């Protein structure tokens, strides 16, 4: 095998799932599924049900050897159990014939999350019978399609279906019960085992399941996998690994739940649903395991952190966001984790062959006159293939790779905004267009590997030289300008094709006057108030860069710098502006908005403005903290405010007042000039001195709160016994105090993501509205 090629017979494919592409949710007797009305977007998806012929043609064009699709249970058995709908099976019948005629081997998944609604109405996955119905369904599908399917996958990503569907409720059916989530997981495992038995009995050749494996790391390990962990972090990592990964791998491949998981299951769901013999059924021998890999889970120990509802039993574990490059989903891009996880699976489950059944990425695509140049997606897949290649070289038994996914589709609760496809779909017309990544993947498949060296991209200059024209002419042609004669256009396009040139920002901007640059304007961080801004800057930068933008960082600290920034933007040296935080820079925001260049703000501006912003629900968070203090029996609650020209502080005060008012209590306020610990301590001393019966303080920021905590202790107050203290922002230091600080968490990465999205939408000329994200109370020992 050469440096970049894959083993002979390596299987190249693409994956899809029924609900995400088929549409036609009422055609030919299909029954409703739990997903039909769950997403805000309508479920026509890609209308693949009617366009499968065209889609198989696309696959043939890609040259792939294999196609992994899923069968819709509700199409085959509309009531979930009982009568089989032959018309529904007829669709897959036609699809298989077309695939085989195109020389593509079908891999069928039986359950990719779309439970028939009728079964959900009878209790859904928390109910044991659902597993039995699944086995009957598997047998019915095999009976009609078994002669043409090579490999069967029983369930896809049972963790997601159980814990997002029944635990956190962000997926259908949207239930939120830890007990139901664990029971669902067990019944999905049981469905897998019974399904394998049914398929084998019917003579199926190869049977498997698809699991999503998320390597679990601490933030420090993201850049250094070998990093030693403290005992606490090692325990946090192991616990999340048990919940996310071993909960499924161990029963399927070893016939037992991991010992460290059993107490968690028992605590939340009891063990009554795990019956004698179940694990033997679940551990039926399988031929391979399908692995979906997108991103690692990054965690660290953080005592008194509440459990994440998607991981019941994760108390004391903080799910961290790390400043790596991310996809448009906000998922960190860590290709090395793919080698790591394949190595691990090969070591721990050495008998089982592996197949990467999903890997791919959501990026913001730009449709231009000459195509969709999704360089980020190409580089994402390329880097993951290099990681896969090196795992294989080190002995991992990985037999194939399937890109998620063929078409832009209906990405579950996120709807159509996500773009994972190699092929672009215009959902207004259902027109399909190959992106550059599709053509690139076709070459990978044809070559059975990557090119030896990362291709050096031909530049505008190379094309101009080859076509004997100027750079500006090349730029005009690739931007679809009509002022160029047909002959010259043909010459340039030939050079473009021969060189495999992908027009870049420079080529486009020569003509469109787009700079492809975004100005990130920072007003000077206030003392004590900057860690959040710093984190947001990091994330916004990485997201906008991920979307192909260059970032110019500009500091708005003086009147002179305001003038410089305004003239920079007026001269159109930036396509858009992100301004953060705007508390002092309101006049700048207004001034910039008059230039007509799209601008977005972090934080609500002081004066009502037409400029869209991203903010957190400061008032709601403050009200939640205050209500919590009241619920803990506190009756004399003071508040330390920060500088009142900060809009966020004004909102926090308003929320605090409103909560007190509802409880019939009066505010006791102490202002602070800045956001530092020293000011917090001074304000606390004043509050305590002036109000002998004070029994709680709500503080508008964590640094202030930490200062207040120390001052209270110095004044002889026991926290929380005499005086409860709650802060705001949940900075790292908030969980390092003694006692640890109760505070309100502001979603940092989500704000950055929303900000980047808002700006990208504005750059595309779309109308956008401001976004206010929820803030969550994190209760620790100080209250
Ligand atoms: C996986 C799912 C697939 C798609 C991708 C992005 O978890 O199996 O359907 O949603 O994520």
mmCIF file of N, CA, C and O in Angstrom, residues 498-560:
data_model
loop_
_atom_site.group_PDB
_atom_site.id
_atom_site.type_symbol
_atom_site.label_atom_id
_atom_site.label_comp_id
_atom_site.label_asym_id
_atom_site.label_seq_id
_atom_site.Cartn_x
_atom_site.Cartn_y
_atom_site.Cartn_z
ATOM 1 N N UNK A 498 -8.534 21.977 -16.635
ATOM 2 C CA UNK A 498 -7.299 21.193 -16.723
ATOM 3 C C UNK A 498 -6.474 21.289 -15.442
ATOM 4 O O UNK A 498 -5.870 20.322 -14.997
ATOM 5 N N UNK A 499 -6.473 22.465 -14.866
ATOM 6 C CA UNK A 499 -5.651 22.649 -13.670
ATOM 7 C C UNK A 499 -6.378 22.240 -12.390
ATOM 8 O O UNK A 499 -5.776 22.177 -11.328
ATOM 9 N N UNK A 500 -7.665 21.990 -12.525
ATOM 10 C CA UNK A 500 -8.451 21.677 -11.329
ATOM 11 C C UNK A 500 -8.491 22.872 -10.386
ATOM 12 O O UNK A 500 -8.425 22.741 -9.168
ATOM 13 N N UNK A 501 -8.621 24.040 -10.977
ATOM 14 C CA UNK A 501 -8.565 25.260 -10.176
ATOM 15 C C UNK A 501 -9.866 25.504 -9.423
ATOM 16 O O UNK A 501 -10.954 25.394 -9.978
ATOM 17 N N UNK A 502 -9.756 25.796 -8.133
ATOM 18 C CA UNK A 502 -10.924 26.158 -7.337
ATOM 19 C C UNK A 502 -10.855 27.654 -7.054
ATOM 20 O O UNK A 502 -9.955 28.102 -6.349
ATOM 21 N N UNK A 503 -11.767 28.444 -7.632
ATOM 22 C CA UNK A 503 -11.698 29.893 -7.422
ATOM 23 C C UNK A 503 -11.747 30.208 -5.931
ATOM 24 O O UNK A 503 -12.538 29.622 -5.202
ATOM 25 N N UNK A 504 -10.907 31.066 -5.495
ATOM 26 C CA UNK A 504 -10.884 31.402 -4.075
ATOM 27 C C UNK A 504 -11.397 32.816 -3.853
ATOM 28 O O UNK A 504 -11.845 33.500 -4.777
ATOM 29 N N UNK A 505 -11.296 33.242 -2.638
ATOM 30 C CA UNK A 505 -11.815 34.558 -2.290
ATOM 31 C C UNK A 505 -11.192 35.653 -3.138
ATOM 32 O O UNK A 505 -11.862 36.568 -3.605
ATOM 33 N N UNK A 506 -9.877 35.514 -3.366
ATOM 34 C CA UNK A 506 -9.194 36.565 -4.119
ATOM 35 C C UNK A 506 -9.795 36.692 -5.516
ATOM 36 O O UNK A 506 -10.056 37.797 -6.004
ATOM 37 N N UNK A 507 -10.041 35.542 -6.141
ATOM 38 C CA UNK A 507 -10.583 35.576 -7.493
ATOM 39 C C UNK A 507 -11.959 36.217 -7.493
ATOM 40 O O UNK A 507 -12.287 37.040 -8.347
ATOM 41 N N UNK A 508 -12.742 35.845 -6.509
ATOM 42 C CA UNK A 508 -14.091 36.398 -6.495
ATOM 43 C C UNK A 508 -14.076 37.877 -6.170
ATOM 44 O O UNK A 508 -14.805 38.658 -6.763
ATOM 45 N N UNK A 509 -13.199 38.269 -5.259
ATOM 46 C CA UNK A 509 -13.269 39.649 -4.807
ATOM 47 C C UNK A 509 -12.737 40.630 -5.840
ATOM 48 O O UNK A 509 -13.110 41.789 -5.841
ATOM 49 N N UNK A 510 -11.879 40.158 -6.737
ATOM 50 C CA UNK A 510 -11.377 41.067 -7.767
ATOM 51 C C UNK A 510 -12.522 41.722 -8.515
ATOM 52 O O UNK A 510 -12.446 42.866 -8.932
ATOM 53 N N UNK A 511 -13.574 40.971 -8.723
ATOM 54 C CA UNK A 511 -14.681 41.505 -9.492
ATOM 55 C C UNK A 511 -15.835 41.961 -8.608
ATOM 56 O O UNK A 511 -16.408 43.022 -8.800
ATOM 57 N N UNK A 512 -16.135 41.168 -7.605
ATOM 58 C CA UNK A 512 -17.332 41.500 -6.826
ATOM 59 C C UNK A 512 -17.064 42.605 -5.822
ATOM 60 O O UNK A 512 -17.946 43.074 -5.152
ATOM 61 N N UNK A 513 -15.808 42.963 -5.680
ATOM 62 C CA UNK A 513 -15.372 43.923 -4.670
ATOM 63 C C UNK A 513 -15.658 43.406 -3.269
ATOM 64 O O UNK A 513 -15.632 44.136 -2.312
ATOM 65 N N UNK A 514 -15.915 42.145 -3.158
ATOM 66 C CA UNK A 514 -16.006 41.565 -1.835
ATOM 67 C C UNK A 514 -14.588 41.364 -1.321
ATOM 68 O O UNK A 514 -13.724 40.916 -2.073
ATOM 69 N N UNK A 515 -14.362 41.648 -0.087
ATOM 70 C CA UNK A 515 -13.023 41.468 0.460
ATOM 71 C C UNK A 515 -12.878 40.107 1.107
ATOM 72 O O UNK A 515 -11.792 39.653 1.374
ATOM 73 N N UNK A 516 -14.036 39.482 1.383
ATOM 74 C CA UNK A 516 -14.051 38.219 2.106
ATOM 75 C C UNK A 516 -13.444 38.358 3.504
ATOM 76 O O UNK A 516 -12.957 37.404 4.082
ATOM 77 N N UNK A 517 -13.460 39.573 3.969
ATOM 78 C CA UNK A 517 -12.869 39.867 5.273
ATOM 79 C C UNK A 517 -13.947 40.393 6.213
ATOM 80 O O UNK A 517 -14.840 41.120 5.782
ATOM 81 N N UNK A 518 -13.856 40.000 7.442
ATOM 82 C CA UNK A 518 -14.793 40.491 8.445
ATOM 83 C C UNK A 518 -13.992 41.226 9.515
ATOM 84 O O UNK A 518 -12.951 40.737 9.947
ATOM 85 N N UNK A 519 -14.458 42.393 9.890
ATOM 86 C CA UNK A 519 -13.775 43.124 10.964
ATOM 87 C C UNK A 519 -14.374 42.714 12.300
ATOM 88 O O UNK A 519 -15.593 42.719 12.477
ATOM 89 N N UNK A 520 -13.507 42.315 13.204
ATOM 90 C CA UNK A 520 -13.949 41.962 14.544
ATOM 91 C C UNK A 520 -13.528 43.129 15.425
ATOM 92 O O UNK A 520 -12.346 43.343 15.654
ATOM 93 N N UNK A 521 -14.495 43.902 15.872
ATOM 94 C CA UNK A 521 -14.164 45.118 16.612
ATOM 95 C C UNK A 521 -14.395 44.874 18.096
ATOM 96 O O UNK A 521 -15.476 44.481 18.522
ATOM 97 N N UNK A 522 -13.345 45.116 18.863
ATOM 98 C CA UNK A 522 -13.416 44.895 20.303
ATOM 99 C C UNK A 522 -13.400 46.215 21.011
ATOM 100 O O UNK A 522 -12.464 46.994 20.848
ATOM 101 N N UNK A 523 -14.401 46.488 21.804
ATOM 102 C CA UNK A 523 -14.261 47.658 22.654
ATOM 103 C C UNK A 523 -13.416 47.198 23.846
ATOM 104 O O UNK A 523 -13.378 46.023 24.162
ATOM 105 N N UNK A 524 -12.741 48.105 24.477
ATOM 106 C CA UNK A 524 -11.744 47.697 25.464
ATOM 107 C C UNK A 524 -12.416 46.933 26.594
ATOM 108 O O UNK A 524 -13.383 47.395 27.185
ATOM 109 N N UNK A 525 -11.923 45.752 26.869
ATOM 110 C CA UNK A 525 -12.544 44.968 27.929
ATOM 111 C C UNK A 525 -12.439 45.707 29.260
ATOM 112 O O UNK A 525 -11.435 46.350 29.545
ATOM 113 N N UNK A 526 -13.500 45.603 30.036
ATOM 114 C CA UNK A 526 -13.474 46.229 31.345
ATOM 115 C C UNK A 526 -12.694 45.384 32.319
ATOM 116 O O UNK A 526 -12.686 44.168 32.213
ATOM 117 N N UNK A 527 -12.173 46.044 33.324
ATOM 118 C CA UNK A 527 -11.481 45.317 34.375
ATOM 119 C C UNK A 527 -12.411 44.286 34.973
ATOM 120 O O UNK A 527 -13.520 44.614 35.362
ATOM 121 N N UNK A 528 -11.969 43.065 35.028
ATOM 122 C CA UNK A 528 -12.755 42.027 35.684
ATOM 123 C C UNK A 528 -13.842 41.456 34.795
ATOM 124 O O UNK A 528 -14.492 40.499 35.160
ATOM 125 N N UNK A 529 -14.040 42.020 33.634
ATOM 126 C CA UNK A 529 -15.183 41.568 32.836
ATOM 127 C C UNK A 529 -14.812 40.943 31.518
ATOM 128 O O UNK A 529 -15.646 40.813 30.646
ATOM 129 N N UNK A 530 -13.528 40.549 31.362
ATOM 130 C CA UNK A 530 -13.138 40.157 30.014
ATOM 131 C C UNK A 530 -13.011 38.671 29.672
ATOM 132 O O UNK A 530 -12.888 38.356 28.515
ATOM 133 N N UNK A 531 -13.054 37.741 30.632
ATOM 134 C CA UNK A 531 -12.827 36.355 30.199
ATOM 135 C C UNK A 531 -13.867 35.858 29.199
ATOM 136 O O UNK A 531 -13.524 35.146 28.250
ATOM 137 N N UNK A 532 -15.126 36.274 29.386
ATOM 138 C CA UNK A 532 -16.159 35.828 28.453
ATOM 139 C C UNK A 532 -15.904 36.365 27.069
ATOM 140 O O UNK A 532 -15.971 35.650 26.075
ATOM 141 N N UNK A 533 -15.601 37.661 27.020
ATOM 142 C CA UNK A 533 -15.366 38.263 25.711
ATOM 143 C C UNK A 533 -14.212 37.558 25.022
ATOM 144 O O UNK A 533 -14.285 37.246 23.830
ATOM 145 N N UNK A 534 -13.157 37.282 25.778
ATOM 146 C CA UNK A 534 -11.999 36.631 25.177
ATOM 147 C C UNK A 534 -12.404 35.290 24.575
ATOM 148 O O UNK A 534 -12.017 34.953 23.453
ATOM 149 N N UNK A 535 -13.223 34.540 25.309
ATOM 150 C CA UNK A 535 -13.634 33.236 24.796
ATOM 151 C C UNK A 535 -14.503 33.405 23.552
ATOM 152 O O UNK A 535 -14.331 32.699 22.559
ATOM 153 N N UNK A 536 -15.412 34.371 23.605
ATOM 154 C CA UNK A 536 -16.295 34.566 22.451
ATOM 155 C C UNK A 536 -15.464 34.957 21.230
ATOM 156 O O UNK A 536 -15.683 34.470 20.119
ATOM 157 N N UNK A 537 -14.467 35.814 21.428
ATOM 158 C CA UNK A 537 -13.616 36.217 20.301
ATOM 159 C C UNK A 537 -12.969 34.990 19.670
ATOM 160 O O UNK A 537 -12.969 34.813 18.452
ATOM 161 N N UNK A 538 -12.476 34.116 20.526
ATOM 162 C CA UNK A 538 -11.811 32.930 20.022
ATOM 163 C C UNK A 538 -12.760 32.078 19.171
ATOM 164 O O UNK A 538 -12.425 31.647 18.078
ATOM 165 N N UNK A 539 -13.956 31.871 19.688
ATOM 166 C CA UNK A 539 -14.906 31.028 18.964
ATOM 167 C C UNK A 539 -15.405 31.699 17.679
ATOM 168 O O UNK A 539 -15.487 31.066 16.637
ATOM 169 N N UNK A 540 -15.751 32.971 17.789
ATOM 170 C CA UNK A 540 -16.266 33.660 16.593
ATOM 171 C C UNK A 540 -15.212 33.599 15.498
ATOM 172 O O UNK A 540 -15.512 33.326 14.334
ATOM 173 N N UNK A 541 -13.966 33.845 15.881
ATOM 174 C CA UNK A 541 -12.900 33.832 14.884
ATOM 175 C C UNK A 541 -12.817 32.466 14.231
ATOM 176 O O UNK A 541 -12.787 32.353 13.001
ATOM 177 N N UNK A 542 -12.839 31.426 15.051
ATOM 178 C CA UNK A 542 -12.663 30.109 14.446
ATOM 179 C C UNK A 542 -13.862 29.744 13.563
ATOM 180 O O UNK A 542 -13.708 29.129 12.526
ATOM 181 N N UNK A 543 -15.058 30.185 13.956
ATOM 182 C CA UNK A 543 -16.216 29.858 13.109
ATOM 183 C C UNK A 543 -16.217 30.623 11.805
ATOM 184 O O UNK A 543 -16.508 30.076 10.744
ATOM 185 N N UNK A 544 -15.898 31.892 11.868
ATOM 186 C CA UNK A 544 -15.906 32.670 10.633
ATOM 187 C C UNK A 544 -14.768 32.201 9.723
ATOM 188 O O UNK A 544 -14.934 32.111 8.508
ATOM 189 N N UNK A 545 -13.634 31.853 10.311
ATOM 190 C CA UNK A 545 -12.557 31.314 9.478
ATOM 191 C C UNK A 545 -12.987 29.999 8.861
ATOM 192 O O UNK A 545 -12.695 29.727 7.703
ATOM 193 N N UNK A 546 -13.716 29.210 9.651
ATOM 194 C CA UNK A 546 -14.256 27.952 9.128
ATOM 195 C C UNK A 546 -15.155 28.192 7.931
ATOM 196 O O UNK A 546 -15.272 27.357 7.043
ATOM 197 N N UNK A 547 -15.812 29.343 7.898
ATOM 198 C CA UNK A 547 -16.695 29.673 6.773
ATOM 199 C C UNK A 547 -15.918 30.429 5.696
ATOM 200 O O UNK A 547 -16.507 31.027 4.796
ATOM 201 N N UNK A 548 -14.599 30.408 5.771
ATOM 202 C CA UNK A 548 -13.775 30.974 4.705
ATOM 203 C C UNK A 548 -13.534 32.469 4.799
ATOM 204 O O UNK A 548 -13.092 33.095 3.842
ATOM 205 N N UNK A 549 -13.827 33.078 5.937
ATOM 206 C CA UNK A 549 -13.613 34.529 6.061
ATOM 207 C C UNK A 549 -12.258 34.809 6.690
ATOM 208 O O UNK A 549 -11.792 34.054 7.545
ATOM 209 N N UNK A 550 -11.686 35.931 6.271
ATOM 210 C CA UNK A 550 -10.498 36.379 6.980
ATOM 211 C C UNK A 550 -10.925 37.397 8.026
ATOM 212 O O UNK A 550 -11.849 38.167 7.798
ATOM 213 N N UNK A 551 -10.215 37.420 9.127
ATOM 214 C CA UNK A 551 -10.636 38.271 10.230
ATOM 215 C C UNK A 551 -9.636 39.402 10.430
ATOM 216 O O UNK A 551 -8.434 39.158 10.500
ATOM 217 N N UNK A 552 -10.128 40.615 10.511
ATOM 218 C CA UNK A 552 -9.279 41.739 10.912
ATOM 219 C C UNK A 552 -9.728 42.158 12.303
ATOM 220 O O UNK A 552 -10.883 42.529 12.501
ATOM 221 N N UNK A 553 -8.806 42.066 13.239
ATOM 222 C CA UNK A 553 -9.146 42.428 14.609
ATOM 223 C C UNK A 553 -8.883 43.918 14.802
ATOM 224 O O UNK A 553 -7.814 44.403 14.462
ATOM 225 N N UNK A 554 -9.836 44.656 15.344
ATOM 226 C CA UNK A 554 -9.644 46.092 15.532
ATOM 227 C C UNK A 554 -10.068 46.471 16.949
ATOM 228 O O UNK A 554 -11.091 46.006 17.439
ATOM 229 N N UNK A 555 -9.270 47.309 17.565
ATOM 230 C CA UNK A 555 -9.539 47.694 18.941
ATOM 231 C C UNK A 555 -10.199 49.066 18.975
ATOM 232 O O UNK A 555 -9.663 50.031 18.433
ATOM 233 N N UNK A 556 -11.356 49.157 19.615
ATOM 234 C CA UNK A 556 -12.048 50.450 19.687
ATOM 235 C C UNK A 556 -11.820 51.038 21.071
ATOM 236 O O UNK A 556 -12.643 50.885 21.958
ATOM 237 N N UNK A 557 -10.678 51.681 21.273
ATOM 238 C CA UNK A 557 -10.403 52.161 22.624
ATOM 239 C C UNK A 557 -10.428 53.678 22.744
ATOM 240 O O UNK A 557 -10.636 54.217 23.816
ATOM 241 N N UNK A 558 -10.227 54.386 21.648
ATOM 242 C CA UNK A 558 -10.183 55.846 21.746
ATOM 243 C C UNK A 558 -11.083 56.424 20.657
ATOM 244 O O UNK A 558 -11.489 55.706 19.736
ATOM 245 N N UNK A 559 -11.348 57.728 20.774
ATOM 246 C CA UNK A 559 -12.153 58.382 19.738
ATOM 247 C C UNK A 559 -11.455 58.251 18.389
ATOM 248 O O UNK A 559 -12.086 58.005 17.360
ATOM 249 N N UNK A 560 -10.132 58.356 18.421
ATOM 250 C CA UNK A 560 -9.357 58.224 17.193
ATOM 251 C C UNK A 560 -9.557 56.826 16.577
ATOM 252 O O UNK A 560 -9.755 56.683 15.374
#
